[in-house]
């Protein structure tokens, strides 16, 4: 069994003067779709094969909005798992501040995470008071529009190159019985799609003013009025989706039953499982084809503290493995995400992943909403977007309520 410097350090620090035994380490996450399951299996495989320990899978169906409260409740209730997924940003901040998460600084220093994690904001999102409390594992961007090439062939229209061309084709898709815009029924999907529209239509400066500076005047102003008008128009063409889960909506695009979907690059995992080829079977437009930008959202793993040195050693071994070169490649190729390491070879990346890598290299990146907004503010926006996308709420009324949320945001 080969151990990296960090693994040896972790063992020495946490299990000195003891005999190491295999640990059954429960790992909770919300990766349950076909593509997600194929990806997370790479973590489990590496942990089981490269250490003496066992990965105990704790998948929770229903997405992050369902899983996170369960995870938090268990940690607060004294029933912590060995490791748990959160998104980069502020979702676990209160748990870290309460002293409930394992400090991974020794692992990060031994493995040189500060030298290889790119962009550095990913590691910054794991850092509090100079200490590192999570292992970032990927870069996921919301800023994508996925289009079904066969759907547009069926209506005799070229695959759109941008959002305006797509909107212009929506009536023809609708007339042909093809759902123009697939939109699942979960709150985070409508909220995420709105954020993508905001960056593409209002622009990066306006988005930053609202989400980072919490400028309610911009949120209630002309730039965002255009975003709400665009969302209201798109809403009419998404009402026939009739599915809840995001991957069900993606399946509609894969099968040509829907023209397109606004969804993060994790959708690539579903296209890969379906053996669809980027550029041939489907088209991906970063920034809706309007603004080639990606946000640096993504997933990270936190390790709840447990009063057991052998468990702690196993936790640190897993943290190190998750950022190792080989595991980063195998996981992200299946997940559709970009690696957090800037020194890995992704020659096998498909056309869409290469677009994302090129944008990342260009530096045209932004923080994610999870990094800028508190869980409470994000929840309020999700509630508003659920009401807006599922009703006839006017764009003006929705914008006024949105501006009020931003005015009170923490």
Short mmCIF file of N, CA, C and O in Angstrom, two decimals, residues 301-351:
data_model
loop_
_atom_site.label_atom_id
_atom_site.label_comp_id
_atom_site.label_asym_id
_atom_site.label_seq_id
_atom_site.Cartn_x
_atom_site.Cartn_y
_atom_site.Cartn_z
N UNK A 301 -15.65 18.36 0.16
CA UNK A 301 -15.98 17.42 1.23
C UNK A 301 -15.42 17.91 2.55
O UNK A 301 -14.26 18.32 2.65
N UNK A 302 -16.29 17.89 3.54
CA UNK A 302 -15.96 18.23 4.91
C UNK A 302 -15.96 16.94 5.73
O UNK A 302 -16.66 15.98 5.40
N UNK A 303 -15.23 16.98 6.84
CA UNK A 303 -15.05 15.77 7.65
C UNK A 303 -15.42 16.10 9.10
O UNK A 303 -14.60 16.67 9.83
N UNK A 304 -16.64 15.76 9.51
CA UNK A 304 -17.07 16.06 10.88
C UNK A 304 -16.15 15.42 11.92
O UNK A 304 -15.72 14.29 11.77
N UNK A 305 -15.87 16.19 12.95
CA UNK A 305 -14.99 15.69 14.01
C UNK A 305 -15.58 14.47 14.70
O UNK A 305 -16.79 14.42 14.96
N UNK A 306 -14.72 13.51 14.97
CA UNK A 306 -15.13 12.33 15.73
C UNK A 306 -14.01 11.99 16.72
O UNK A 306 -12.83 12.12 16.39
N UNK A 307 -14.38 11.59 17.88
CA UNK A 307 -13.41 11.34 18.95
C UNK A 307 -12.82 9.95 18.81
O UNK A 307 -13.01 9.07 19.64
N UNK A 308 -12.12 9.75 17.69
CA UNK A 308 -11.53 8.46 17.40
C UNK A 308 -10.33 8.70 16.48
O UNK A 308 -10.51 9.07 15.32
N UNK A 309 -9.10 8.51 16.96
CA UNK A 309 -7.92 8.81 16.14
C UNK A 309 -7.83 7.97 14.88
O UNK A 309 -7.30 8.43 13.86
N UNK A 310 -8.34 6.75 14.91
CA UNK A 310 -8.29 5.91 13.70
C UNK A 310 -9.26 6.43 12.64
O UNK A 310 -8.95 6.42 11.45
N UNK A 311 -10.44 6.88 13.06
CA UNK A 311 -11.38 7.48 12.11
C UNK A 311 -10.79 8.75 11.53
O UNK A 311 -10.85 9.00 10.32
N UNK A 312 -10.17 9.56 12.38
CA UNK A 312 -9.57 10.81 11.91
C UNK A 312 -8.47 10.55 10.89
O UNK A 312 -8.36 11.25 9.88
N UNK A 313 -7.67 9.54 11.13
CA UNK A 313 -6.62 9.19 10.17
C UNK A 313 -7.23 8.78 8.83
O UNK A 313 -6.74 9.16 7.76
N UNK A 314 -8.31 7.97 8.87
CA UNK A 314 -8.97 7.55 7.64
C UNK A 314 -9.59 8.75 6.92
O UNK A 314 -9.56 8.83 5.68
N UNK A 315 -10.15 9.68 7.66
CA UNK A 315 -10.72 10.89 7.06
C UNK A 315 -9.65 11.66 6.28
O UNK A 315 -9.89 12.12 5.16
N UNK A 316 -8.48 11.79 6.88
CA UNK A 316 -7.42 12.54 6.23
C UNK A 316 -6.85 11.80 5.03
O UNK A 316 -6.45 12.42 4.03
N UNK A 317 -6.85 10.48 5.08
CA UNK A 317 -6.43 9.71 3.91
C UNK A 317 -7.39 9.95 2.74
O UNK A 317 -6.97 10.12 1.59
N UNK A 318 -8.68 9.97 3.03
CA UNK A 318 -9.65 10.21 1.98
C UNK A 318 -9.52 11.61 1.42
O UNK A 318 -9.58 11.81 0.19
N UNK A 319 -9.33 12.60 2.27
CA UNK A 319 -9.17 13.98 1.80
C UNK A 319 -7.99 14.09 0.84
O UNK A 319 -8.09 14.72 -0.23
N UNK A 320 -6.88 13.47 1.18
CA UNK A 320 -5.71 13.51 0.31
C UNK A 320 -5.96 12.81 -1.01
O UNK A 320 -5.59 13.31 -2.09
N UNK A 321 -6.61 11.66 -0.97
CA UNK A 321 -6.89 10.91 -2.20
C UNK A 321 -7.79 11.68 -3.15
O UNK A 321 -7.62 11.64 -4.37
N UNK A 322 -8.77 12.39 -2.60
CA UNK A 322 -9.72 13.10 -3.45
C UNK A 322 -9.05 14.15 -4.33
O UNK A 322 -9.53 14.45 -5.41
N UNK A 323 -7.92 14.69 -3.88
CA UNK A 323 -7.21 15.69 -4.66
C UNK A 323 -5.98 15.13 -5.37
O UNK A 323 -5.23 15.88 -5.99
N UNK A 324 -5.77 13.83 -5.30
CA UNK A 324 -4.63 13.24 -6.00
C UNK A 324 -4.87 13.33 -7.52
O UNK A 324 -6.01 13.37 -7.99
N UNK A 325 -3.81 13.37 -8.28
CA UNK A 325 -3.91 13.57 -9.73
C UNK A 325 -4.82 12.53 -10.40
O UNK A 325 -5.73 12.87 -11.17
N UNK A 326 -4.54 11.27 -10.15
CA UNK A 326 -5.27 10.20 -10.82
C UNK A 326 -6.76 10.26 -10.50
O UNK A 326 -7.61 10.14 -11.40
N UNK A 327 -7.09 10.45 -9.26
CA UNK A 327 -8.50 10.46 -8.85
C UNK A 327 -9.20 11.70 -9.41
O UNK A 327 -10.36 11.63 -9.82
N UNK A 328 -8.52 12.83 -9.43
CA UNK A 328 -9.10 14.04 -10.01
C UNK A 328 -9.51 13.83 -11.47
O UNK A 328 -10.59 14.25 -11.90
N UNK A 329 -8.65 13.17 -12.22
CA UNK A 329 -8.95 12.92 -13.63
C UNK A 329 -10.13 11.97 -13.78
O UNK A 329 -11.10 12.25 -14.50
N UNK A 330 -10.06 10.83 -13.11
CA UNK A 330 -11.10 9.81 -13.27
C UNK A 330 -12.47 10.32 -12.81
O UNK A 330 -13.50 10.04 -13.42
N UNK A 331 -12.48 11.05 -11.70
CA UNK A 331 -13.75 11.58 -11.18
C UNK A 331 -14.34 12.64 -12.11
O UNK A 331 -15.51 12.57 -12.51
N UNK A 332 -13.55 13.62 -12.49
CA UNK A 332 -14.09 14.76 -13.23
C UNK A 332 -14.47 14.43 -14.67
O UNK A 332 -15.41 15.01 -15.22
N UNK A 333 -13.77 13.47 -15.29
CA UNK A 333 -14.17 13.06 -16.63
C UNK A 333 -15.58 12.49 -16.63
O UNK A 333 -16.33 12.66 -17.58
N UNK A 334 -15.95 11.82 -15.55
CA UNK A 334 -17.29 11.23 -15.46
C UNK A 334 -18.32 12.21 -14.93
O UNK A 334 -19.49 12.12 -15.28
N UNK A 335 -17.87 13.16 -14.14
CA UNK A 335 -18.81 14.11 -13.53
C UNK A 335 -19.19 15.23 -14.48
O UNK A 335 -20.23 15.87 -14.32
N UNK A 336 -18.33 15.49 -15.48
CA UNK A 336 -18.58 16.62 -16.37
C UNK A 336 -18.04 17.92 -15.83
O UNK A 336 -18.20 18.98 -16.45
N UNK A 337 -17.38 17.87 -14.69
CA UNK A 337 -16.82 19.05 -14.06
C UNK A 337 -15.37 19.23 -14.44
O UNK A 337 -14.77 18.38 -15.10
N UNK A 338 -14.79 20.34 -14.01
CA UNK A 338 -13.38 20.59 -14.23
C UNK A 338 -12.61 20.25 -12.97
O UNK A 338 -13.12 20.43 -11.86
N UNK A 339 -11.37 19.78 -13.12
CA UNK A 339 -10.58 19.44 -11.92
C UNK A 339 -10.17 20.69 -11.16
O UNK A 339 -10.02 21.77 -11.75
N UNK A 340 -9.97 20.54 -9.86
CA UNK A 340 -9.48 21.67 -9.07
C UNK A 340 -7.98 21.81 -9.19
O UNK A 340 -7.43 22.87 -8.87
N UNK A 341 -7.31 20.77 -9.64
CA UNK A 341 -5.87 20.83 -9.84
C UNK A 341 -5.57 21.42 -11.21
O UNK A 341 -6.19 21.04 -12.21
N UNK A 342 -4.61 22.31 -11.25
CA UNK A 342 -4.23 22.90 -12.53
C UNK A 342 -3.11 22.16 -13.23
O UNK A 342 -2.62 22.63 -14.26
N UNK A 343 -2.72 21.00 -12.69
CA UNK A 343 -1.56 20.29 -13.24
C UNK A 343 -1.89 18.88 -13.69
O UNK A 343 -1.02 18.01 -13.71
N UNK A 344 -3.15 18.63 -14.08
CA UNK A 344 -3.52 17.28 -14.52
C UNK A 344 -3.76 17.26 -16.03
O UNK A 344 -4.10 18.28 -16.63
N UNK A 345 -3.60 16.09 -16.62
CA UNK A 345 -3.76 15.91 -18.06
C UNK A 345 -5.19 15.48 -18.36
O UNK A 345 -5.64 14.42 -17.93
N UNK A 346 -5.90 16.32 -19.11
CA UNK A 346 -7.28 15.99 -19.49
C UNK A 346 -7.40 15.87 -21.01
O UNK A 346 -8.30 16.43 -21.63
N UNK A 347 -6.47 15.13 -21.59
CA UNK A 347 -6.49 14.94 -23.04
C UNK A 347 -7.77 14.25 -23.49
O UNK A 347 -8.21 14.41 -24.63
N UNK A 348 -8.40 13.48 -22.60
CA UNK A 348 -9.61 12.75 -22.96
C UNK A 348 -10.87 13.60 -22.85
O UNK A 348 -11.97 13.11 -23.09
N UNK A 349 -10.74 14.87 -22.50
CA UNK A 349 -11.91 15.73 -22.32
C UNK A 349 -12.67 15.89 -23.63
O UNK A 349 -12.09 15.95 -24.72
N UNK A 350 -14.01 15.96 -23.54
CA UNK A 350 -14.81 16.17 -24.75
C UNK A 350 -14.86 17.65 -25.11
O UNK A 350 -14.27 18.50 -24.43
N UNK A 351 -15.59 17.98 -26.18
CA UNK A 351 -15.59 19.35 -26.69
C UNK A 351 -16.13 20.35 -25.65
O UNK A 351 -15.62 21.47 -25.54
#
